[in-house]
Amino acid sequence: MKINRCSGFLLIVLCFCIKAHSQLTDLARLEYSFIPQSESEDQYTRLRGLINFPIKLKKSTYLVVGAEFNNIILNLEEDYPFDIDRLDNIFVIDLNLAYTFKWNPKWRAGFKFNPRIASTLTQNVSKDDIFLNGGVFAIRDKTKDKTIKHPFRLIVGLTYNATTGVPFPLPFISYFRRINEKWTYNAGVPKSNIKYALTKKDLLQTFVGLDGYLANIQDPIEIRGQLANEISLSVIVGGLGYEHLFTKHLVGYLFSGYTFRLNNVLRNNDRDEVFKLDDVNAFYLRTGIKFKI
């Protein structure tokens, strides 16, 4: 069964854009995500850890070196026509290399190179487990400018993700604006939210966002005469979020919502759909703690 690659994998590109933005601003993060299936026994759990270390090269110029580890745990309890044990654990491991400098008085530029291992890792790492991603960004940050009424931050860029099958970079945009002391919003692709400050340390928000992954299956699965070599998940989710600022840079958060689109698919080497796992929309939970710039 053929699918439209641009539409099927655009969500994965956008998820990479979210990660690219967070990796430019987060120095450390520990996170837990959970999607139970309300009409099925299947469950999706993700454990995530991230650390970035900025190295100052000269005034306003930094090299950022870091890494991210994701363990996706698939509890597949439905009756599937294949050996589900091969999909118990999926690992996505990134090396983060970023370089940012002051381009001119108004703009900052940033470049990212993001080698990735995405695999079930039931055997030694092979070339099929390795993906090369990257991006280039321009940032105009006026969030600390007290001379303007509505401080803002604009990030535009291009990102490339080897997991998409699209052989060219795709655009990224994010626009943050402070309306007043209580209200802020962030609009763009792939993430939008509206935040309200309950107190100086407590924030409430509504959000729409994306999540997902694509990984190699080291022990390919034969299903009805076809061979599945990859697994992908893409999710569109919306809901409410809460953040608590322990300090200016240390933040705890909890997001809860509902998946408006959940697509969990086994694919062949050409990334055509071989088998669709349970795709019933369900409750979504994501919580963690982060240390940010």
PDB file of C-alpha atoms in Angstrom:
ATOM      1  CA  MET A   1       0.000   0.000   0.000  1.00  0.00           C
ATOM      2  CA  LYS A   2       1.582   3.305  -1.108  1.00  0.00           C
ATOM      3  CA  ILE A   3       1.286   6.518   0.888  1.00  0.00           C
ATOM      4  CA  ASN A   4       1.987  10.141   0.103  1.00  0.00           C
ATOM      5  CA  ARG A   5       5.467  10.628   1.579  1.00  0.00           C
ATOM      6  CA  CYS A   6       5.246  14.407   1.818  1.00  0.00           C
ATOM      7  CA  SER A   7       2.057  14.265   3.880  1.00  0.00           C
ATOM      8  CA  GLY A   8       2.936  11.104   5.804  1.00  0.00           C
ATOM      9  CA  PHE A   9       6.392  12.290   6.887  1.00  0.00           C
ATOM     10  CA  LEU A  10       5.784  16.027   7.193  1.00  0.00           C
ATOM     11  CA  LEU A  11       4.747  15.421  10.806  1.00  0.00           C
ATOM     12  CA  ILE A  12       8.116  13.808  11.511  1.00  0.00           C
ATOM     13  CA  VAL A  13       9.888  16.825   9.985  1.00  0.00           C
ATOM     14  CA  LEU A  14       7.870  19.130  12.217  1.00  0.00           C
ATOM     15  CA  CYS A  15       8.676  17.065  15.293  1.00  0.00           C
ATOM     16  CA  PHE A  16      12.347  17.498  14.401  1.00  0.00           C
ATOM     17  CA  CYS A  17      11.771  21.275  14.231  1.00  0.00           C
ATOM     18  CA  ILE A  18      10.381  21.256  17.767  1.00  0.00           C
ATOM     19  CA  LYS A  19      13.442  19.360  18.926  1.00  0.00           C
ATOM     20  CA  ALA A  20      15.774  21.707  17.053  1.00  0.00           C
ATOM     21  CA  HIS A  21      14.243  24.714  18.807  1.00  0.00           C
ATOM     22  CA  SER A  22      14.347  23.131  22.265  1.00  0.00           C
ATOM     23  CA  GLN A  23      17.958  22.031  21.776  1.00  0.00           C
ATOM     24  CA  LEU A  24      18.966  25.627  21.035  1.00  0.00           C
ATOM     25  CA  THR A  25      17.538  26.834  24.379  1.00  0.00           C
ATOM     26  CA  ASP A  26      17.497  23.884  26.839  1.00  0.00           C
ATOM     27  CA  LEU A  27      20.691  23.047  28.710  1.00  0.00           C
ATOM     28  CA  ALA A  28      19.230  19.979  30.421  1.00  0.00           C
ATOM     29  CA  ARG A  29      15.911  18.132  30.443  1.00  0.00           C
ATOM     30  CA  LEU A  30      14.376  15.004  31.980  1.00  0.00           C
ATOM     31  CA  GLU A  31      10.956  14.030  30.602  1.00  0.00           C
ATOM     32  CA  TYR A  32       8.299  11.337  30.724  1.00  0.00           C
ATOM     33  CA  SER A  33       5.553  10.934  28.080  1.00  0.00           C
ATOM     34  CA  PHE A  34       2.631   8.527  28.110  1.00  0.00           C
ATOM     35  CA  ILE A  35      -0.162   7.713  25.645  1.00  0.00           C
ATOM     36  CA  PRO A  36      -2.553   4.976  26.805  1.00  0.00           C
ATOM     37  CA  GLN A  37      -5.083   3.609  24.317  1.00  0.00           C
ATOM     38  CA  SER A  38      -8.595   4.070  25.659  1.00  0.00           C
ATOM     39  CA  GLU A  39     -10.103   1.381  23.402  1.00  0.00           C
ATOM     40  CA  SER A  40      -7.121  -0.961  23.319  1.00  0.00           C
ATOM     41  CA  GLU A  41      -4.495  -2.550  25.546  1.00  0.00           C
ATOM     42  CA  ASP A  42      -1.607  -0.879  23.705  1.00  0.00           C
ATOM     43  CA  GLN A  43       0.442   1.834  25.426  1.00  0.00           C
ATOM     44  CA  TYR A  44       3.197   4.217  24.368  1.00  0.00           C
ATOM     45  CA  THR A  45       5.765   5.469  26.892  1.00  0.00           C
ATOM     46  CA  ARG A  46       8.826   7.636  26.259  1.00  0.00           C
ATOM     47  CA  LEU A  47      11.701   8.417  28.639  1.00  0.00           C
ATOM     48  CA  ARG A  48      13.851  11.336  27.519  1.00  0.00           C
ATOM     49  CA  GLY A  49      17.053  12.919  28.780  1.00  0.00           C
ATOM     50  CA  LEU A  50      18.936  15.818  27.222  1.00  0.00           C
ATOM     51  CA  ILE A  51      22.049  17.784  28.094  1.00  0.00           C
ATOM     52  CA  ASN A  52      23.794  20.610  26.251  1.00  0.00           C
ATOM     53  CA  PHE A  53      27.045  22.326  27.189  1.00  0.00           C
ATOM     54  CA  PRO A  54      27.691  25.808  25.748  1.00  0.00           C
ATOM     55  CA  ILE A  55      31.321  26.797  25.125  1.00  0.00           C
ATOM     56  CA  LYS A  56      31.992  30.521  24.732  1.00  0.00           C
ATOM     57  CA  LEU A  57      34.432  31.063  21.848  1.00  0.00           C
ATOM     58  CA  LYS A  58      34.368  34.849  21.881  1.00  0.00           C
ATOM     59  CA  LYS A  59      31.923  37.649  22.623  1.00  0.00           C
ATOM     60  CA  SER A  60      28.367  36.585  21.609  1.00  0.00           C
ATOM     61  CA  THR A  61      29.710  33.433  19.876  1.00  0.00           C
ATOM     62  CA  TYR A  62      29.094  29.952  21.276  1.00  0.00           C
ATOM     63  CA  LEU A  63      29.660  26.310  20.366  1.00  0.00           C
ATOM     64  CA  VAL A  64      27.086  24.000  21.963  1.00  0.00           C
ATOM     65  CA  VAL A  65      27.890  20.303  22.395  1.00  0.00           C
ATOM     66  CA  GLY A  66      25.345  17.885  23.787  1.00  0.00           C
ATOM     67  CA  ALA A  67      23.423  14.662  23.536  1.00  0.00           C
ATOM     68  CA  GLU A  68      19.870  13.384  23.863  1.00  0.00           C
ATOM     69  CA  PHE A  69      18.644   9.905  24.783  1.00  0.00           C
ATOM     70  CA  ASN A  70      15.106   8.633  24.121  1.00  0.00           C
ATOM     71  CA  ASN A  71      13.773   5.230  25.125  1.00  0.00           C
ATOM     72  CA  ILE A  72      10.370   4.531  23.568  1.00  0.00           C
ATOM     73  CA  ILE A  73       8.603   1.629  25.241  1.00  0.00           C
ATOM     74  CA  LEU A  74       5.803   0.018  23.219  1.00  0.00           C
ATOM     75  CA  ASN A  75       3.481  -2.158  25.263  1.00  0.00           C
ATOM     76  CA  LEU A  76       1.620  -3.907  22.443  1.00  0.00           C
ATOM     77  CA  GLU A  77      -1.059  -6.147  23.946  1.00  0.00           C
ATOM     78  CA  GLU A  78      -3.441  -6.445  20.987  1.00  0.00           C
ATOM     79  CA  ASP A  79      -3.484  -9.566  18.801  1.00  0.00           C
ATOM     80  CA  TYR A  80      -1.075  -8.665  15.969  1.00  0.00           C
ATOM     81  CA  PRO A  81      -0.030 -11.048  13.148  1.00  0.00           C
ATOM     82  CA  PHE A  82       3.698 -10.798  13.993  1.00  0.00           C
ATOM     83  CA  ASP A  83       6.178 -11.134  16.851  1.00  0.00           C
ATOM     84  CA  ILE A  84       5.617  -8.007  18.968  1.00  0.00           C
ATOM     85  CA  ASP A  85       8.679  -8.702  21.153  1.00  0.00           C
ATOM     86  CA  ARG A  86      10.915  -7.168  18.473  1.00  0.00           C
ATOM     87  CA  LEU A  87       9.273  -3.790  19.103  1.00  0.00           C
ATOM     88  CA  ASP A  88       9.373  -3.657  22.904  1.00  0.00           C
ATOM     89  CA  ASN A  89      12.028  -0.944  23.037  1.00  0.00           C
ATOM     90  CA  ILE A  90      13.018   1.687  20.492  1.00  0.00           C
ATOM     91  CA  PHE A  91      16.001   3.967  21.048  1.00  0.00           C
ATOM     92  CA  VAL A  92      16.621   7.414  19.556  1.00  0.00           C
ATOM     93  CA  ILE A  93      20.062   8.786  20.457  1.00  0.00           C
ATOM     94  CA  ASP A  94      21.199  12.182  19.187  1.00  0.00           C
ATOM     95  CA  LEU A  95      24.531  13.979  19.197  1.00  0.00           C
ATOM     96  CA  ASN A  96      23.900  17.742  19.244  1.00  0.00           C
ATOM     97  CA  LEU A  97      26.415  20.136  17.713  1.00  0.00           C
ATOM     98  CA  ALA A  98      25.377  23.784  17.402  1.00  0.00           C
ATOM     99  CA  TYR A  99      27.164  27.027  16.589  1.00  0.00           C
ATOM    100  CA  THR A 100      25.614  30.435  17.180  1.00  0.00           C
ATOM    101  CA  PHE A 101      26.927  33.972  16.752  1.00  0.00           C
ATOM    102  CA  LYS A 102      25.753  37.566  16.526  1.00  0.00           C
ATOM    103  CA  TRP A 103      25.146  38.127  12.828  1.00  0.00           C
ATOM    104  CA  ASN A 104      24.473  41.861  13.116  1.00  0.00           C
ATOM    105  CA  PRO A 105      23.015  44.187  15.787  1.00  0.00           C
ATOM    106  CA  LYS A 106      19.501  42.821  15.160  1.00  0.00           C
ATOM    107  CA  TRP A 107      19.957  39.137  14.299  1.00  0.00           C
ATOM    108  CA  ARG A 108      21.682  36.076  15.733  1.00  0.00           C
ATOM    109  CA  ALA A 109      22.452  33.071  13.492  1.00  0.00           C
ATOM    110  CA  GLY A 110      22.563  29.426  14.496  1.00  0.00           C
ATOM    111  CA  PHE A 111      23.641  26.185  12.812  1.00  0.00           C
ATOM    112  CA  LYS A 112      22.927  22.630  13.988  1.00  0.00           C
ATOM    113  CA  PHE A 113      24.320  19.257  13.006  1.00  0.00           C
ATOM    114  CA  ASN A 114      22.452  16.356  14.534  1.00  0.00           C
ATOM    115  CA  PRO A 115      23.705  12.777  13.866  1.00  0.00           C
ATOM    116  CA  ARG A 116      21.170  10.255  15.159  1.00  0.00           C
ATOM    117  CA  ILE A 117      20.887   6.568  15.990  1.00  0.00           C
ATOM    118  CA  ALA A 118      17.240   5.476  15.780  1.00  0.00           C
ATOM    119  CA  SER A 119      16.742   1.743  16.122  1.00  0.00           C
ATOM    120  CA  THR A 120      15.415  -1.199  18.094  1.00  0.00           C
ATOM    121  CA  LEU A 121      19.092  -1.969  18.916  1.00  0.00           C
ATOM    122  CA  THR A 122      18.636  -5.703  19.233  1.00  0.00           C
ATOM    123  CA  GLN A 123      21.980  -6.081  17.439  1.00  0.00           C
ATOM    124  CA  ASN A 124      25.115  -3.993  16.872  1.00  0.00           C
ATOM    125  CA  VAL A 125      24.617  -0.574  15.286  1.00  0.00           C
ATOM    126  CA  SER A 126      24.605  -0.607  11.459  1.00  0.00           C
ATOM    127  CA  LYS A 127      24.408   2.086   8.793  1.00  0.00           C
ATOM    128  CA  ASP A 128      20.618   1.608   8.605  1.00  0.00           C
ATOM    129  CA  ASP A 129      20.362   2.833  12.210  1.00  0.00           C
ATOM    130  CA  ILE A 130      22.141   6.148  11.523  1.00  0.00           C
ATOM    131  CA  PHE A 131      20.446   9.320  10.260  1.00  0.00           C
ATOM    132  CA  LEU A 132      21.964  12.774   9.647  1.00  0.00           C
ATOM    133  CA  ASN A 133      19.847  15.814  10.483  1.00  0.00           C
ATOM    134  CA  GLY A 134      20.575  19.516  10.722  1.00  0.00           C
ATOM    135  CA  GLY A 135      19.308  23.042  10.425  1.00  0.00           C
ATOM    136  CA  VAL A 136      20.140  26.713  10.036  1.00  0.00           C
ATOM    137  CA  PHE A 137      18.304  29.415  11.993  1.00  0.00           C
ATOM    138  CA  ALA A 138      18.101  33.203  12.245  1.00  0.00           C
ATOM    139  CA  ILE A 139      16.947  34.616  15.580  1.00  0.00           C
ATOM    140  CA  ARG A 140      15.798  38.129  16.421  1.00  0.00           C
ATOM    141  CA  ASP A 141      15.343  38.343  20.172  1.00  0.00           C
ATOM    142  CA  LYS A 142      13.782  41.455  21.725  1.00  0.00           C
ATOM    143  CA  THR A 143      12.374  39.732  24.805  1.00  0.00           C
ATOM    144  CA  LYS A 144      14.660  41.697  27.149  1.00  0.00           C
ATOM    145  CA  ASP A 145      14.244  45.062  25.442  1.00  0.00           C
ATOM    146  CA  LYS A 146      12.461  47.293  27.963  1.00  0.00           C
ATOM    147  CA  THR A 147      12.085  50.120  25.453  1.00  0.00           C
ATOM    148  CA  ILE A 148       9.346  48.335  23.452  1.00  0.00           C
ATOM    149  CA  LYS A 149       5.773  47.771  24.623  1.00  0.00           C
ATOM    150  CA  HIS A 150       5.428  44.175  23.391  1.00  0.00           C
ATOM    151  CA  PRO A 151       8.754  42.254  23.577  1.00  0.00           C
ATOM    152  CA  PHE A 152       9.072  39.479  20.995  1.00  0.00           C
ATOM    153  CA  ARG A 153      11.326  36.759  19.584  1.00  0.00           C
ATOM    154  CA  LEU A 154      11.298  35.581  15.964  1.00  0.00           C
ATOM    155  CA  ILE A 155      13.049  32.399  14.814  1.00  0.00           C
ATOM    156  CA  VAL A 156      13.106  31.434  11.139  1.00  0.00           C
ATOM    157  CA  GLY A 157      15.112  28.718   9.478  1.00  0.00           C
ATOM    158  CA  LEU A 158      15.468  25.638   7.360  1.00  0.00           C
ATOM    159  CA  THR A 159      15.737  22.081   8.695  1.00  0.00           C
ATOM    160  CA  TYR A 160      16.769  18.846   7.033  1.00  0.00           C
ATOM    161  CA  ASN A 161      15.744  15.449   8.381  1.00  0.00           C
ATOM    162  CA  ALA A 162      17.062  12.263   6.744  1.00  0.00           C
ATOM    163  CA  THR A 163      14.141  10.214   8.096  1.00  0.00           C
ATOM    164  CA  THR A 164      11.570  11.958   5.907  1.00  0.00           C
ATOM    165  CA  GLY A 165      12.559  10.817   2.439  1.00  0.00           C
ATOM    166  CA  VAL A 166      12.205  14.445   1.301  1.00  0.00           C
ATOM    167  CA  PRO A 167      15.592  15.361  -0.262  1.00  0.00           C
ATOM    168  CA  PHE A 168      15.497  19.083   0.541  1.00  0.00           C
ATOM    169  CA  PRO A 169      15.265  21.348   3.628  1.00  0.00           C
ATOM    170  CA  LEU A 170      11.881  22.476   4.910  1.00  0.00           C
ATOM    171  CA  PRO A 171      11.027  25.799   6.580  1.00  0.00           C
ATOM    172  CA  PHE A 172      10.674  26.477  10.287  1.00  0.00           C
ATOM    173  CA  ILE A 173       9.149  29.543  11.951  1.00  0.00           C
ATOM    174  CA  SER A 174       8.355  30.468  15.540  1.00  0.00           C
ATOM    175  CA  TYR A 175       7.114  33.843  16.779  1.00  0.00           C
ATOM    176  CA  PHE A 176       6.845  34.685  20.493  1.00  0.00           C
ATOM    177  CA  ARG A 177       5.209  37.883  21.748  1.00  0.00           C
ATOM    178  CA  ARG A 178       4.399  39.277  25.182  1.00  0.00           C
ATOM    179  CA  ILE A 179       1.000  40.973  25.207  1.00  0.00           C
ATOM    180  CA  ASN A 180       1.202  42.241  28.801  1.00  0.00           C
ATOM    181  CA  GLU A 181       2.453  41.103  32.202  1.00  0.00           C
ATOM    182  CA  LYS A 182      -0.014  38.186  32.235  1.00  0.00           C
ATOM    183  CA  TRP A 183      -0.398  37.028  28.628  1.00  0.00           C
ATOM    184  CA  THR A 184       2.066  35.736  26.025  1.00  0.00           C
ATOM    185  CA  TYR A 185       1.701  33.641  22.894  1.00  0.00           C
ATOM    186  CA  ASN A 186       3.864  31.607  20.562  1.00  0.00           C
ATOM    187  CA  ALA A 187       2.672  31.076  16.982  1.00  0.00           C
ATOM    188  CA  GLY A 188       4.242  29.135  14.144  1.00  0.00           C
ATOM    189  CA  VAL A 189       4.948  25.775  12.645  1.00  0.00           C
ATOM    190  CA  PRO A 190       5.063  23.297  14.290  1.00  0.00           C
ATOM    191  CA  LYS A 191       4.174  24.620  17.751  1.00  0.00           C
ATOM    192  CA  SER A 192       1.678  27.173  19.049  1.00  0.00           C
ATOM    193  CA  ASN A 193       0.532  28.112  22.526  1.00  0.00           C
ATOM    194  CA  ILE A 194      -1.049  30.845  24.638  1.00  0.00           C
ATOM    195  CA  LYS A 195       0.297  31.339  28.163  1.00  0.00           C
ATOM    196  CA  TYR A 196      -1.221  33.045  31.187  1.00  0.00           C
ATOM    197  CA  ALA A 197       0.822  33.918  34.269  1.00  0.00           C
ATOM    198  CA  LEU A 198      -1.088  32.865  37.379  1.00  0.00           C
ATOM    199  CA  THR A 199       1.776  34.180  39.523  1.00  0.00           C
ATOM    200  CA  LYS A 200       5.375  35.159  38.868  1.00  0.00           C
ATOM    201  CA  LYS A 201       6.327  31.484  39.144  1.00  0.00           C
ATOM    202  CA  ASP A 202       3.254  29.669  37.793  1.00  0.00           C
ATOM    203  CA  LEU A 203       2.147  29.595  34.158  1.00  0.00           C
ATOM    204  CA  LEU A 204      -0.928  28.039  32.569  1.00  0.00           C
ATOM    205  CA  GLN A 205      -1.179  27.457  28.831  1.00  0.00           C
ATOM    206  CA  THR A 206      -3.227  25.988  26.026  1.00  0.00           C
ATOM    207  CA  PHE A 207      -1.204  24.325  23.293  1.00  0.00           C
ATOM    208  CA  VAL A 208      -1.238  22.481  19.992  1.00  0.00           C
ATOM    209  CA  GLY A 209       1.862  20.467  19.158  1.00  0.00           C
ATOM    210  CA  LEU A 210       3.407  17.476  17.439  1.00  0.00           C
ATOM    211  CA  ASP A 211       5.406  14.486  18.583  1.00  0.00           C
ATOM    212  CA  GLY A 212       6.818  11.373  16.940  1.00  0.00           C
ATOM    213  CA  TYR A 213       9.786   9.349  15.739  1.00  0.00           C
ATOM    214  CA  LEU A 214      11.019   7.046  12.984  1.00  0.00           C
ATOM    215  CA  ALA A 215      13.405   4.158  13.687  1.00  0.00           C
ATOM    216  CA  ASN A 216      15.024   1.156  12.024  1.00  0.00           C
ATOM    217  CA  ILE A 217      13.855  -2.371  12.952  1.00  0.00           C
ATOM    218  CA  GLN A 218      17.063  -4.416  13.153  1.00  0.00           C
ATOM    219  CA  ASP A 219      15.173  -7.711  13.003  1.00  0.00           C
ATOM    220  CA  PRO A 220      12.741  -7.043  10.108  1.00  0.00           C
ATOM    221  CA  ILE A 221       9.214  -8.339  10.562  1.00  0.00           C
ATOM    222  CA  GLU A 222       7.454 -10.318   7.825  1.00  0.00           C
ATOM    223  CA  ILE A 223       3.760  -9.475   7.641  1.00  0.00           C
ATOM    224  CA  ARG A 224       1.507 -11.040   5.015  1.00  0.00           C
ATOM    225  CA  GLY A 225       4.342 -11.477   2.541  1.00  0.00           C
ATOM    226  CA  GLN A 226       5.851  -8.011   3.110  1.00  0.00           C
ATOM    227  CA  LEU A 227       8.928  -7.056   5.117  1.00  0.00           C
ATOM    228  CA  ALA A 228       8.706  -4.213   7.669  1.00  0.00           C
ATOM    229  CA  ASN A 229      12.103  -2.567   8.241  1.00  0.00           C
ATOM    230  CA  GLU A 230      11.046   0.668   9.961  1.00  0.00           C
ATOM    231  CA  ILE A 231       8.507   1.919  12.482  1.00  0.00           C
ATOM    232  CA  SER A 232       7.152   5.465  12.735  1.00  0.00           C
ATOM    233  CA  LEU A 233       4.805   7.325  15.052  1.00  0.00           C
ATOM    234  CA  SER A 234       3.347  10.785  14.418  1.00  0.00           C
ATOM    235  CA  VAL A 235       0.946  12.529  16.795  1.00  0.00           C
ATOM    236  CA  ILE A 236      -0.973  15.809  16.753  1.00  0.00           C
ATOM    237  CA  VAL A 237      -1.962  16.734  20.293  1.00  0.00           C
ATOM    238  CA  GLY A 238      -3.725  19.627  21.986  1.00  0.00           C
ATOM    239  CA  GLY A 239      -4.564  20.423  25.575  1.00  0.00           C
ATOM    240  CA  LEU A 240      -3.533  22.309  28.708  1.00  0.00           C
ATOM    241  CA  GLY A 241      -0.120  22.766  30.255  1.00  0.00           C
ATOM    242  CA  TYR A 242       1.251  23.997  33.564  1.00  0.00           C
ATOM    243  CA  GLU A 243       4.761  25.279  34.318  1.00  0.00           C
ATOM    244  CA  HIS A 244       6.340  26.143  37.657  1.00  0.00           C
ATOM    245  CA  LEU A 245       9.522  28.206  37.798  1.00  0.00           C
ATOM    246  CA  PHE A 246      11.632  26.948  40.698  1.00  0.00           C
ATOM    247  CA  THR A 247      14.234  29.515  39.654  1.00  0.00           C
ATOM    248  CA  LYS A 248      14.683  31.788  36.622  1.00  0.00           C
ATOM    249  CA  HIS A 249      16.186  28.881  34.670  1.00  0.00           C
ATOM    250  CA  LEU A 250      14.827  25.722  36.369  1.00  0.00           C
ATOM    251  CA  VAL A 251      11.296  24.816  35.258  1.00  0.00           C
ATOM    252  CA  GLY A 252       8.963  21.933  36.055  1.00  0.00           C
ATOM    253  CA  TYR A 253       6.092  21.235  33.658  1.00  0.00           C
ATOM    254  CA  LEU A 254       3.045  19.064  33.088  1.00  0.00           C
ATOM    255  CA  PHE A 255       1.102  18.853  29.802  1.00  0.00           C
ATOM    256  CA  SER A 256      -2.124  16.931  29.416  1.00  0.00           C
ATOM    257  CA  GLY A 257      -4.381  16.663  26.416  1.00  0.00           C
ATOM    258  CA  TYR A 258      -5.832  14.514  23.670  1.00  0.00           C
ATOM    259  CA  THR A 259      -4.369  13.201  20.429  1.00  0.00           C
ATOM    260  CA  PHE A 260      -6.277  14.544  17.424  1.00  0.00           C
ATOM    261  CA  ARG A 261      -4.244  12.378  15.047  1.00  0.00           C
ATOM    262  CA  LEU A 262      -2.234   9.280  15.941  1.00  0.00           C
ATOM    263  CA  ASN A 263      -0.465   7.353  13.187  1.00  0.00           C
ATOM    264  CA  ASN A 264       1.663   4.363  14.253  1.00  0.00           C
ATOM    265  CA  VAL A 265       2.933   2.461  11.220  1.00  0.00           C
ATOM    266  CA  LEU A 266       5.344  -0.303  10.211  1.00  0.00           C
ATOM    267  CA  ARG A 267       7.080   0.485   6.907  1.00  0.00           C
ATOM    268  CA  ASN A 268       9.326  -1.188   4.332  1.00  0.00           C
ATOM    269  CA  ASN A 269      12.690   0.051   3.022  1.00  0.00           C
ATOM    270  CA  ASP A 270      10.902   2.424   0.628  1.00  0.00           C
ATOM    271  CA  ARG A 271       8.913   3.798   3.598  1.00  0.00           C
ATOM    272  CA  ASP A 272       5.647   2.530   2.187  1.00  0.00           C
ATOM    273  CA  GLU A 273       3.073   1.418   4.726  1.00  0.00           C
ATOM    274  CA  VAL A 274       3.149  -2.317   5.513  1.00  0.00           C
ATOM    275  CA  PHE A 275       0.971  -2.479   8.612  1.00  0.00           C
ATOM    276  CA  LYS A 276      -0.824   0.111  10.727  1.00  0.00           C
ATOM    277  CA  LEU A 277      -0.795  -0.433  14.472  1.00  0.00           C
ATOM    278  CA  ASP A 278      -3.691   0.637  16.671  1.00  0.00           C
ATOM    279  CA  ASP A 279      -4.439   4.311  15.877  1.00  0.00           C
ATOM    280  CA  VAL A 280      -7.344   5.179  18.188  1.00  0.00           C
ATOM    281  CA  ASN A 281      -6.951   8.727  19.561  1.00  0.00           C
ATOM    282  CA  ALA A 282      -6.403   8.854  23.300  1.00  0.00           C
ATOM    283  CA  PHE A 283      -5.291  10.777  26.375  1.00  0.00           C
ATOM    284  CA  TYR A 284      -1.794  12.328  26.319  1.00  0.00           C
ATOM    285  CA  LEU A 285       0.523  13.129  29.242  1.00  0.00           C
ATOM    286  CA  ARG A 286       3.974  14.718  29.248  1.00  0.00           C
ATOM    287  CA  THR A 287       5.834  15.865  32.344  1.00  0.00           C
ATOM    288  CA  GLY A 288       9.369  16.715  33.274  1.00  0.00           C
ATOM    289  CA  ILE A 289      11.898  19.243  34.473  1.00  0.00           C
ATOM    290  CA  LYS A 290      14.281  21.377  32.431  1.00  0.00           C
ATOM    291  CA  PHE A 291      17.104  23.847  32.878  1.00  0.00           C
ATOM    292  CA  LYS A 292      16.942  26.495  30.169  1.00  0.00           C
ATOM    293  CA  ILE A 293      18.810  29.598  29.052  1.00  0.00           C
TER     294      ILE A 293
END
